[in-house]
Amino acid sequence: MKKINLPKLPNKDGHFDEYGGMFVSETLMYPLKELLKAYTTIAKSAKFRQMLTKELTMYVGRPTPIYYASRISKELGSSHIYLKREDLNHTGAHKINNAMGQVLLAKAMKKTRIIAETGAGQHGVATATACAKYNIKCVVYMGEEDIERQKINVYRMKLLGAEVIPVTSGSKTLKDALNEALRDWVSNVDDTHYIIGSVAGPHPYPMIVRDFQSIIGHESKKQMMSVYKKKADILIACVGGGSNAIGLFHPFLNDDVEIVGVEAGGYGLSTGKHAAPLNKGKPGVLHGNRTYIMEDENGQIQSTHSISAGLDYPGVGPEHSWLKDNKRVQYVSVTDKEALKAFYYLTEKEGIIPALETAHALAYAFKIAKKRKNKNILINLSGRGDKDIDTITKMTQMTL
Amino acid sequence: MNRIEKTFRNNKKKVFIAYVVCGDPDISTTIKIMNILVNSGVDLIELGVPFTDPIADGPVIQKSIERALKKNINLNDVFNVCTKFRKKNKITPLVLMGYLNPIENIGYKKFSKTAAQSGVDGVLVVDSPPEESSVLSSVLQENNICNIHLASPTTNKSRLEAIVKASKGYLYYVSLKGITGSKISNIKSVERSIDMIKKINKNDLPVVVGFGIKDKQTAKKISQISDGVIIGSSFVKIIEENLHNKHRMVDNINKYAKKIKTSIVNK
């Protein structure tokens, strides 16, 4: 077995070697340090963990199963395809793992108001859900363009009692929603906790979100052994900000397993219209951390394109940048078209409608399942695709 | 001694600082505005460097930055503006204010060297607190450029000590918890904070106050309790309101700056 021994990061300043950090304006340094302190004391306590575990079991529906996709496995070749069913979580995606943890933490910190940014709306819905359950005020920032393409999730958030604020600045997508949420936080630091939905943003967010999402990987490791008596040979997940990916990958980083993150290739990497900073970007500073970003020759952040709102982001969590540079994880990309094909394939052959984000991971998995012999491929099925039905029907002009 | 230190030492009145975004509405008007600001009594100019994701700025400055970006204003344009301004004006300090990524993109060394050659005296990077900017600070210092830091109402005493130590030129005290263009609600608490900073501050680093200062009364009160007053959004608003009449734009900036200047107290 290959011996891998990666250091435990981030360090105390929030750095993953040169990535990560706290690149924020002075006003936010205090709440970030306050959050770090609360996280390392409250969230690590046995009492907090018990409470969270109980909620994740009884309310969210964890552990989520690992499903062996026998029909497509057979059709694609000799490899075996396993799906970690995060789509079966309450609210339909992995985002709730983090939202539950952070809302509980905010409650313990005596915060009375929660803000969040959202792209596809899954993090917004998860946060609004946890806020409804724990009776805490919730405000969600969402780009105007994303509101248009993920309407169903906007309705859900409103039903759950959240205030959804459309963001009209810049590219009107996830990146601008994050800007607006940061501005809100600066203005309301005393009573407000900001729940970032991905492993992006300033320290300690990449660490906190990773830790709350790592339940995906921890469960997967156990379940592969206990249910299937097998070890995964290849792990695959889609990467926008990268929270579902790091959640699956992190507990496996020192194991003898291939790990692949799949970015959004949009219309193709050569067109420039994509959201693949790890493949085509370079290191820079955005939203409070140093990481791979998509920028022009003057250091201005470029607008991105992806069929999936959740991957449509010009940056990526700093830990992924570190894992790219040290070559522990391979980062590839899949185009809109390939993702769509995978979306249909899984739906038709296994009766599972995946989110368009997740379809990127599936597309790459199907590709390599055809090439590689006798491998156990574990894919994080990070979310269900109900929210994308509008996009799909519009695109295919399907009539009901 | 660089121009910033000289200005704070030699000025008879407290220091009046104006902020505008470089390239809004266009490069030549920016230079005109800078000269008018100096003529109407502004002692130091903070020139905003456009960036696509200005997380500390309110809608007025955001829109100004968007207008500048539409004209593709980049760091080279900013340096050119500084060079042109500096040809005629050897006294007024110039501070570049913006976000880190464009500086990361060009590289700290090249940025600092070019800035120095263009007559820049200070740099304020909003999203680069002392914890993250030791490398940038030392490169700037090699080029005799001050790295200016922010302090805010959420800054506690131990951080203040570190910030004061890391700062050169002046300390920019953010008067409120919020973004640019908000309104100051509590001058008393600003005064308490400045007293605390002054106690910590053993090497007499000047402390100036920005965010939320719009009118004569506030400018006067702030100038009484600090070493200087920064006004940004109000100037940018005048630009926004007169985009179709540049003559009136410059004229109104002149009038507004003069009005504020009269309210700023002597040292």
XYZ file of C-alpha atoms in Angstrom:
667
model
C 0.000 0.000 0.000
C 1.118 3.498 -0.890
C 2.082 5.512 2.178
C 0.572 8.982 2.253
C 1.071 11.315 5.145
C -0.335 14.786 4.622
C 0.066 17.371 7.389
C -2.987 18.443 9.347
C -4.074 21.757 7.949
C -5.061 24.564 8.122
C -2.468 25.891 10.552
C -3.540 28.250 13.318
C -3.691 31.229 10.956
C -5.935 29.368 8.570
C -3.345 28.616 5.916
C -3.040 25.524 3.744
C 0.573 26.312 2.851
C 0.214 29.456 0.714
C -3.575 29.086 0.337
C -6.420 30.123 2.625
C -5.925 32.831 5.242
C -8.031 35.769 6.411
C -8.074 38.402 3.677
C -10.917 40.531 4.983
C -11.441 44.117 6.032
C -10.638 44.938 9.630
C -14.238 44.953 10.856
C -14.592 41.244 10.091
C -11.437 40.138 11.889
C -13.191 40.225 15.240
C -16.259 38.146 14.320
C -14.045 35.645 12.487
C -11.846 35.198 15.546
C -14.917 35.015 17.755
C -16.294 32.298 15.476
C -13.022 30.390 15.550
C -13.004 30.493 19.326
C -16.610 29.360 19.574
C -15.976 26.598 17.068
C -12.911 25.226 18.828
C -14.597 25.277 22.227
C -18.348 24.760 21.756
C -18.453 22.717 18.552
C -15.752 20.337 19.726
C -17.501 19.611 23.026
C -19.086 16.214 23.555
C -22.412 17.842 24.333
C -22.548 19.738 21.043
C -21.523 16.720 19.014
C -24.142 14.535 20.640
C -26.808 17.114 19.930
C -25.715 17.474 16.308
C -25.525 13.713 15.788
C -29.009 13.318 17.172
C -30.403 15.972 14.841
C -28.577 14.576 11.832
C -30.037 11.155 12.588
C -33.611 12.028 13.484
C -34.172 15.176 11.411
C -31.832 14.987 8.428
C -32.009 11.231 7.974
C -28.374 10.251 8.307
C -26.563 8.042 7.684
C -27.365 8.258 3.997
C -26.997 4.916 2.209
C -24.429 3.921 -0.356
C -26.260 2.472 -3.328
C -24.651 0.049 -5.739
C -25.757 1.086 -9.220
C -25.830 -2.397 -10.724
C -27.560 -1.618 -14.012
C -25.183 1.100 -15.150
C -22.162 -0.714 -13.726
C -22.932 -3.694 -15.913
C -23.605 -1.534 -18.942
C -20.412 0.499 -18.602
C -17.925 -2.344 -18.156
C -16.216 -4.238 -15.400
C -15.994 -1.471 -12.794
C -18.531 -1.007 -10.032
C -20.338 2.243 -9.435
C -21.365 3.201 -5.915
C -23.363 6.289 -5.067
C -23.212 8.009 -1.695
C -26.799 9.199 -1.532
C -26.506 12.707 -0.117
C -29.556 13.531 -2.227
C -31.605 11.559 0.301
C -30.836 14.020 3.062
C -33.687 16.221 4.233
C -33.859 19.180 1.781
C -32.207 17.104 -0.936
C -28.484 17.790 -0.764
C -25.375 17.612 1.379
C -25.694 21.327 2.266
C -27.854 20.559 5.312
C -24.889 18.857 7.077
C -23.167 22.219 7.339
C -26.301 24.305 7.868
C -27.400 22.237 10.887
C -23.959 22.417 12.440
C -23.583 26.145 11.923
C -27.100 27.101 13.034
C -26.563 25.118 16.241
C -23.242 26.902 16.680
C -24.872 30.303 16.052
C -27.517 29.499 18.665
C -24.801 28.627 21.156
C -23.097 31.936 20.318
C -26.398 33.718 21.086
C -26.725 35.141 17.603
C -30.272 36.118 16.664
C -29.961 36.480 12.912
C -28.495 34.248 10.211
C -27.411 35.309 6.758
C -26.328 33.103 3.872
C -25.442 33.309 0.211
C -26.694 30.772 -2.251
C -26.074 29.817 -5.866
C -28.269 26.869 -6.798
C -30.384 27.579 -3.755
C -29.554 24.307 -2.003
C -27.506 25.999 0.703
C -30.155 28.693 1.022
C -32.896 26.098 1.455
C -30.824 24.114 3.950
C -30.092 27.240 5.981
C -33.705 28.440 5.834
C -34.801 24.983 6.974
C -32.480 24.871 9.962
C -33.494 28.448 10.845
C -37.185 27.533 10.735
C -36.583 24.563 12.988
C -34.537 26.546 15.515
C -36.665 29.695 15.256
C -34.010 32.120 14.142
C -34.308 34.936 11.595
C -32.874 34.075 8.177
C -31.798 36.276 5.254
C -30.501 34.714 2.031
C -28.630 36.587 -0.701
C -29.062 35.191 -4.198
C -27.965 36.504 -7.571
C -30.785 37.672 -9.821
C -29.722 35.297 -12.563
C -29.726 32.351 -10.159
C -33.172 33.320 -8.841
C -34.409 33.004 -12.403
C -32.918 29.564 -13.026
C -33.627 28.062 -9.596
C -37.122 29.390 -8.928
C -38.326 26.334 -7.078
C -35.706 26.807 -4.403
C -36.645 30.480 -4.046
C -40.249 29.461 -3.327
C -39.048 26.897 -0.826
C -36.924 29.436 1.042
C -39.821 31.874 1.189
C -42.187 29.179 2.444
C -39.655 28.405 5.149
C -39.845 32.004 6.304
C -36.543 33.273 4.957
C -36.144 36.647 3.345
C -34.543 36.220 -0.102
C -32.690 39.315 -1.264
C -31.932 39.469 -5.007
C -28.393 40.590 -5.818
C -28.180 42.801 -8.877
C -24.526 43.851 -8.763
C -21.712 42.426 -10.896
C -22.482 39.158 -12.642
C -25.662 38.608 -10.557
C -24.585 35.091 -9.538
C -23.036 33.288 -6.553
C -19.893 35.426 -6.382
C -21.946 38.606 -6.080
C -24.282 37.016 -3.544
C -21.191 36.310 -1.439
C -20.066 39.946 -1.754
C -23.470 41.161 -0.625
C -23.603 38.734 2.308
C -20.156 39.925 3.445
C -21.371 43.537 3.263
C -24.423 42.644 5.337
C -22.221 40.904 7.892
C -19.891 43.912 8.241
C -22.968 46.039 8.959
C -24.569 43.629 11.450
C -21.679 41.827 13.158
C -23.109 42.046 16.662
C -26.234 39.932 16.284
C -25.612 38.131 12.987
C -23.867 34.887 12.083
C -22.905 34.360 8.465
C -23.208 30.768 7.269
C -21.008 30.338 4.213
C -22.233 27.357 2.244
C -18.963 26.132 0.874
C -15.386 25.480 1.954
C -14.521 28.932 0.616
C -14.309 32.322 2.327
C -11.908 33.435 5.061
C -10.591 31.194 7.847
C -12.183 29.529 9.789
C -14.947 28.809 7.250
C -13.014 26.398 4.995
C -12.173 24.363 8.099
C -15.593 24.525 9.767
C -17.543 23.621 6.641
C -15.087 20.821 5.828
C -15.432 19.369 9.306
C -19.235 19.434 9.209
C -19.216 17.882 5.724
C -16.626 15.221 6.559
C -19.422 13.046 7.900
C -19.916 12.064 4.234
C -16.454 10.531 3.997
C -16.479 9.001 7.459
C -19.763 7.218 6.811
C -18.660 6.138 3.348
C -15.514 4.496 4.625
C -17.456 2.448 7.168
C -20.316 1.600 4.843
C -18.124 0.343 2.008
C -16.593 -2.131 4.436
C -19.667 -3.073 6.451
C -22.170 -3.271 3.589
C -20.060 -4.277 0.603
C -16.854 -5.647 2.204
C -14.919 -3.562 -0.262
C -12.620 -0.584 -0.358
C -13.261 2.232 -2.777
C -10.496 2.509 -5.400
C -11.577 5.848 -6.837
C -13.516 8.701 -5.216
C -15.242 11.254 -7.444
C -17.118 14.436 -6.592
C -18.009 17.678 -8.337
C -16.210 20.858 -7.280
C -17.673 24.349 -7.315
C -16.615 25.852 -4.005
C -15.935 22.231 -3.170
C -17.820 21.378 0.026
C -19.344 18.065 -1.012
C -16.010 17.029 -2.498
C -13.930 17.866 0.546
C -16.590 16.206 2.723
C -16.095 12.932 0.880
C -12.340 13.270 0.282
C -11.034 14.503 3.599
C -11.318 11.315 5.684
C -9.637 9.415 2.817
C -6.700 11.748 2.153
C -4.131 9.483 3.799
C -5.624 6.286 2.341
C -4.502 4.400 -0.714
C -7.260 5.638 -2.999
C -7.411 7.720 -6.170
C -9.285 10.957 -5.712
C -10.792 13.058 -8.496
C -12.564 16.416 -8.314
C -14.667 17.469 -11.295
C -15.017 21.137 -12.207
C -17.580 22.736 -14.473
C -16.213 22.855 -18.010
C -19.145 24.927 -19.309
C -18.949 25.262 -23.089
C -15.424 23.782 -22.974
C -12.169 24.898 -21.335
C -10.842 26.354 -24.586
C -13.848 28.710 -24.948
C -13.072 30.542 -21.708
C -16.752 30.124 -20.795
C -16.516 27.734 -17.864
C -16.082 27.638 -14.093
C -12.878 25.654 -13.754
C -10.337 27.739 -11.777
C -8.277 24.702 -10.747
C -7.881 23.694 -14.385
C -7.571 27.089 -16.002
C -7.112 29.720 -13.303
C -4.200 30.838 -11.193
C -3.657 31.679 -7.525
C -5.115 34.978 -6.350
C -7.201 36.441 -3.523
C -10.995 36.393 -3.556
C -13.608 36.405 -0.804
C -11.169 36.342 2.061
C -8.759 33.621 0.995
C -5.904 32.895 -1.367
C -6.829 30.191 -3.819
C -7.069 29.396 -7.532
C -9.350 31.906 -9.193
C -10.443 32.901 -12.657
C -9.129 36.357 -13.400
C -8.204 38.461 -16.409
C -4.735 39.830 -17.167
C -5.372 42.751 -14.775
C -6.436 40.683 -11.792
C -10.143 41.394 -12.242
C -12.382 38.446 -11.429
C -13.887 36.948 -14.559
C -17.491 35.974 -14.980
C -17.999 32.252 -15.238
C -20.382 30.000 -17.031
C -21.873 26.692 -16.037
C -25.183 25.019 -16.717
C -25.345 24.447 -12.969
C -25.746 27.464 -10.709
C -24.014 25.688 -7.831
C -20.745 25.356 -9.740
C -20.891 28.789 -11.339
C -18.181 30.366 -9.179
C -14.756 31.789 -10.160
C -12.979 30.569 -7.014
C -12.654 27.316 -5.110
C -12.015 26.329 -1.511
C -8.340 26.880 -0.574
C -7.851 23.297 0.571
C -8.580 22.128 -2.964
C -5.871 24.486 -4.265
C -3.471 22.902 -1.817
C -4.543 19.378 -2.803
C -4.058 20.266 -6.454
C -0.532 21.603 -5.941
C 0.590 18.655 -3.825
C -1.035 16.388 -6.416
C -3.044 14.391 -3.867
C -6.225 15.060 -5.808
C -6.606 15.161 -9.559
C -8.889 17.911 -10.848
C -10.593 17.446 -14.185
C -13.518 19.109 -15.912
C -16.710 18.106 -17.656
C -18.716 20.239 -20.099
C -22.375 21.263 -19.821
C -23.234 18.794 -22.552
C -21.467 15.854 -20.925
C -23.109 16.671 -17.601
C -26.535 16.763 -19.228
C -25.944 13.385 -20.836
C -25.006 11.912 -17.464
C -28.089 13.529 -15.929
C -30.352 11.678 -18.365
C -28.384 8.458 -18.128
C -28.652 8.117 -14.353
C -32.294 9.171 -14.413
C -33.270 6.657 -17.082
C -31.142 3.723 -15.965
C -31.287 3.928 -12.184
C -34.369 6.021 -11.467
C -32.364 8.684 -9.660
C -32.632 12.295 -10.828
C -29.352 13.961 -9.867
C -28.654 17.675 -9.467
C -26.911 19.218 -12.470
C -23.911 19.894 -10.209
C -23.688 16.218 -9.306
C -24.125 15.246 -12.951
C -20.617 16.598 -13.564
C -19.141 14.028 -11.186
C -21.291 11.315 -12.744
C -20.198 12.196 -16.278
C -16.543 11.785 -15.380
C -17.230 8.576 -13.443
C -19.067 7.045 -16.392
C -16.188 8.001 -18.654
C -13.570 6.229 -16.577
C -15.839 3.276 -15.748
C -15.597 2.417 -19.439
C -11.803 2.577 -19.410
C -10.756 1.118 -16.074
C -11.085 -2.538 -15.198
C -12.579 -3.888 -11.970
C -12.458 -0.658 -9.989
C -14.797 0.300 -7.177
C -15.793 3.852 -7.997
C -17.521 5.822 -5.262
C -19.309 9.002 -6.351
C -20.749 11.590 -4.052
C -24.320 11.967 -5.246
C -24.407 15.364 -3.622
C -27.936 16.455 -4.481
C -31.170 15.632 -6.206
C -32.240 17.267 -9.434
C -35.800 18.426 -8.766
C -34.582 22.027 -8.626
C -33.177 21.713 -12.165
C -36.329 20.477 -13.859
C -37.149 24.018 -15.035
C -33.729 24.431 -16.660
C -33.948 21.016 -18.284
C -37.457 21.431 -19.679
C -36.602 24.852 -21.069
C -33.485 23.520 -22.704
C -35.122 20.521 -24.294
C -38.432 22.289 -24.937
C -40.126 19.331 -23.350
C -43.876 19.747 -23.050
C -45.929 18.019 -20.426
C 10.473 61.541 5.205
C 7.736 60.915 2.682
C 4.972 63.311 1.650
C 2.409 61.772 3.993
C 4.542 62.345 7.071
C 5.395 65.876 5.928
C 1.738 66.737 5.389
C 0.695 65.589 8.846
C 3.623 67.443 10.411
C 3.448 70.732 8.513
C -0.298 71.250 8.024
C -1.795 74.069 10.070
C -5.258 72.527 10.008
C -6.223 68.947 10.596
C -5.743 66.939 7.414
C -8.543 66.786 4.833
C -8.519 63.615 2.723
C -10.655 62.957 -0.349
C -11.325 59.632 -2.062
C -12.380 59.178 -5.677
C -12.263 56.131 -7.945
C -9.612 56.338 -10.645
C -11.110 56.412 -14.134
C -14.656 57.444 -13.247
C -15.934 59.047 -15.419
C -12.655 58.864 -17.394
C -8.916 59.268 -16.916
C -8.603 62.898 -17.939
C -11.521 63.961 -15.728
C -9.995 62.070 -12.790
C -6.816 64.136 -13.150
C -8.910 67.311 -13.417
C -10.825 66.324 -10.272
C -7.588 65.622 -8.384
C -6.239 69.069 -9.217
C -9.522 70.759 -8.277
C -9.557 68.872 -4.971
C -6.099 70.208 -4.154
C -7.092 73.757 -5.162
C -10.135 73.652 -2.920
C -8.163 72.596 0.135
C -7.813 68.816 0.100
C -4.472 67.829 1.667
C -4.210 64.183 0.629
C -5.844 62.148 -2.117
C -6.881 58.525 -1.843
C -7.275 57.160 -5.325
C -9.521 54.129 -5.593
C -8.182 51.241 -7.680
C -11.127 49.503 -9.385
C -11.786 45.865 -8.499
C -14.675 43.649 -9.562
C -15.552 42.537 -6.010
C -15.328 45.519 -3.644
C -16.693 43.858 -0.504
C -16.200 46.834 1.819
C -17.939 49.345 -0.418
C -21.523 50.524 -0.477
C -23.638 51.037 -3.605
C -22.310 54.523 -4.500
C -18.655 53.479 -4.704
C -19.581 50.079 -6.165
C -21.278 51.798 -9.077
C -18.354 54.147 -9.558
C -15.991 51.161 -9.678
C -18.290 49.424 -12.170
C -18.212 52.506 -14.408
C -14.409 52.568 -14.265
C -14.207 48.844 -15.022
C -16.445 49.328 -18.052
C -13.697 51.607 -19.356
C -11.183 48.833 -18.633
C -9.265 50.904 -16.099
C -6.401 48.800 -14.778
C -3.417 49.347 -12.500
C -1.308 50.751 -15.352
C -3.928 53.439 -15.951
C -3.868 54.240 -12.249
C -0.075 54.587 -12.332
C -0.337 56.829 -15.402
C -2.829 59.087 -13.638
C -0.475 59.363 -10.656
C 2.507 60.124 -12.896
C 0.624 62.878 -14.721
C -0.652 64.375 -11.482
C 2.811 64.225 -9.940
C 4.418 66.117 -12.847
C 2.682 69.292 -11.704
C 2.122 68.585 -8.032
C 5.140 67.618 -5.903
C 3.480 68.103 -2.518
C 0.084 66.437 -2.179
C 0.423 62.835 -0.998
C -1.209 60.130 -3.102
C -2.536 56.941 -1.538
C -3.828 54.042 -3.619
C -6.823 52.373 -2.010
C -8.222 49.092 -3.209
C -8.240 45.329 -2.923
C -5.440 42.807 -2.958
C -6.018 40.719 -6.069
C -4.925 43.199 -8.753
C -1.731 43.710 -6.711
C -1.196 39.943 -6.378
C -1.691 39.670 -10.106
C 1.042 42.144 -11.058
C 3.269 40.987 -8.186
C 4.240 42.865 -5.005
C 7.686 43.903 -6.255
C 6.609 45.257 -9.597
C 3.602 46.943 -8.018
C 5.673 48.691 -5.360
C 8.408 49.761 -7.722
C 6.013 51.169 -10.320
C 3.946 52.864 -7.638
C 7.054 54.576 -6.277
C 8.086 55.678 -9.764
C 4.606 57.112 -10.317
C 4.788 59.256 -7.199
C 2.576 57.145 -4.937
C 3.200 57.680 -1.218
C 0.924 55.170 0.453
C -1.136 52.058 -0.178
C -4.255 50.911 1.639
C -5.350 47.385 0.819
C -8.787 46.890 2.336
C -8.710 43.084 2.404
C -5.161 42.676 3.658
C -5.003 42.992 7.461
C -1.554 43.042 9.151
C -1.710 39.253 9.632
C -1.599 38.739 5.876
C 0.495 41.652 4.709
C 3.978 41.397 6.209
C 5.537 40.564 2.834
C 3.707 43.369 1.036
C 4.609 45.786 3.836
C 8.312 45.098 3.606
C 8.363 45.417 -0.186
C 6.449 48.700 0.052
C 8.821 49.950 2.698
C 11.837 49.216 0.498
C 10.247 51.641 -1.942
C 9.487 54.266 0.715
C 5.729 53.691 0.433
C 3.572 53.606 3.564
C 1.361 50.574 4.129
C -1.755 52.031 5.712
C -4.042 49.850 7.797
C -7.589 50.090 9.047
C -8.892 49.959 12.596
C -12.593 49.623 13.293
C -15.120 49.614 16.134
C -14.656 45.836 16.396
C -10.872 46.061 16.824
C -9.842 45.143 20.362
C -6.869 46.489 22.273
C -4.379 43.744 21.513
C -5.119 43.906 17.781
C -4.878 47.694 17.902
C -1.358 47.393 19.246
C -0.389 45.110 16.381
C -2.107 47.327 13.799
C -0.456 50.502 15.060
C 2.891 48.739 14.954
C 2.326 47.558 11.379
C 1.059 50.922 10.107
C 3.035 53.622 8.379
C 1.815 57.085 7.397
C -1.489 57.109 9.229
C -4.072 54.851 10.761
C -7.451 54.840 9.021
C -10.146 54.511 11.655
C -13.407 53.175 10.205
C -16.045 55.081 12.141
C -18.793 52.487 11.962
C -19.613 48.824 11.562
C -20.595 48.859 7.944
C -19.691 49.683 4.394
C -18.706 52.958 2.750
C -21.569 55.395 2.323
C -23.298 54.467 5.595
C -24.023 57.167 8.175
C -22.169 57.744 11.448
C -24.561 57.309 14.334
C -22.353 57.701 17.347
C -19.564 60.269 17.392
C -19.054 59.770 21.129
C -17.982 56.179 20.582
C -15.653 57.266 17.776
C -14.085 59.668 20.251
C -13.641 56.945 22.868
C -11.983 54.669 20.319
C -9.609 57.388 19.168
C -8.658 58.116 22.774
C -7.829 54.439 23.202
C -5.773 54.402 20.005
C -3.904 57.527 21.072
C -2.981 55.884 24.371
C -1.614 52.795 22.664
C 0.008 54.799 19.911
C 3.465 55.649 21.237
C 5.091 56.791 18.024
C 2.455 59.410 17.259
C 1.035 57.789 14.172
C -1.699 60.152 12.949
C -5.227 58.770 13.279
C -7.767 59.828 10.663
C -11.430 58.914 10.455
C -13.403 57.772 7.439
C -16.811 56.221 6.589
C -20.024 58.128 7.153
C -18.775 61.728 7.035
C -20.958 63.764 4.683
C -21.672 67.213 6.113
C -19.886 70.194 7.638
C -21.067 69.511 11.182
C -19.787 65.939 11.232
C -16.544 66.917 9.516
C -15.976 69.572 12.151
C -16.647 67.250 15.072
C -14.444 64.518 13.627
C -11.619 66.968 12.930
C -11.773 68.071 16.571
C -11.177 64.560 17.884
C -8.783 63.152 15.274
C -5.872 64.105 13.006
C -7.901 64.132 9.837
C -11.159 63.574 8.002
C -11.734 61.312 4.994
C -14.634 61.866 2.632
C -15.298 59.423 -0.196
C -18.889 58.523 -1.056
C -20.041 62.167 -1.070
C -17.494 63.069 -3.752
C -18.314 59.947 -5.730
C -22.009 60.798 -5.489
C -21.335 64.195 -7.104
C -19.595 62.379 -9.955
C -22.549 60.010 -10.333
C -25.059 62.859 -10.402
C -23.212 64.800 -13.085
C -22.066 62.115 -15.500
C -23.505 64.064 -18.422
C -22.081 67.399 -17.440
C -18.401 67.163 -16.531
C -18.062 70.902 -16.170
C -20.748 70.955 -13.486
C -19.234 67.791 -11.932
C -15.878 69.471 -11.379
C -17.554 72.686 -10.277
C -19.717 70.943 -7.673
C -16.759 68.970 -6.361
C -14.914 72.238 -5.948
C -17.793 73.858 -4.041
C -18.371 70.848 -1.812
C -14.674 70.455 -0.949
C -14.383 74.152 -0.112
C -17.434 73.970 2.129
C -16.031 71.003 4.063
C -12.610 72.620 4.282
C -14.002 75.615 6.198
C -15.343 73.289 8.885
C -12.051 71.529 9.541
C -10.399 72.886 12.662
C -6.818 73.973 13.230
C -4.357 71.640 14.899
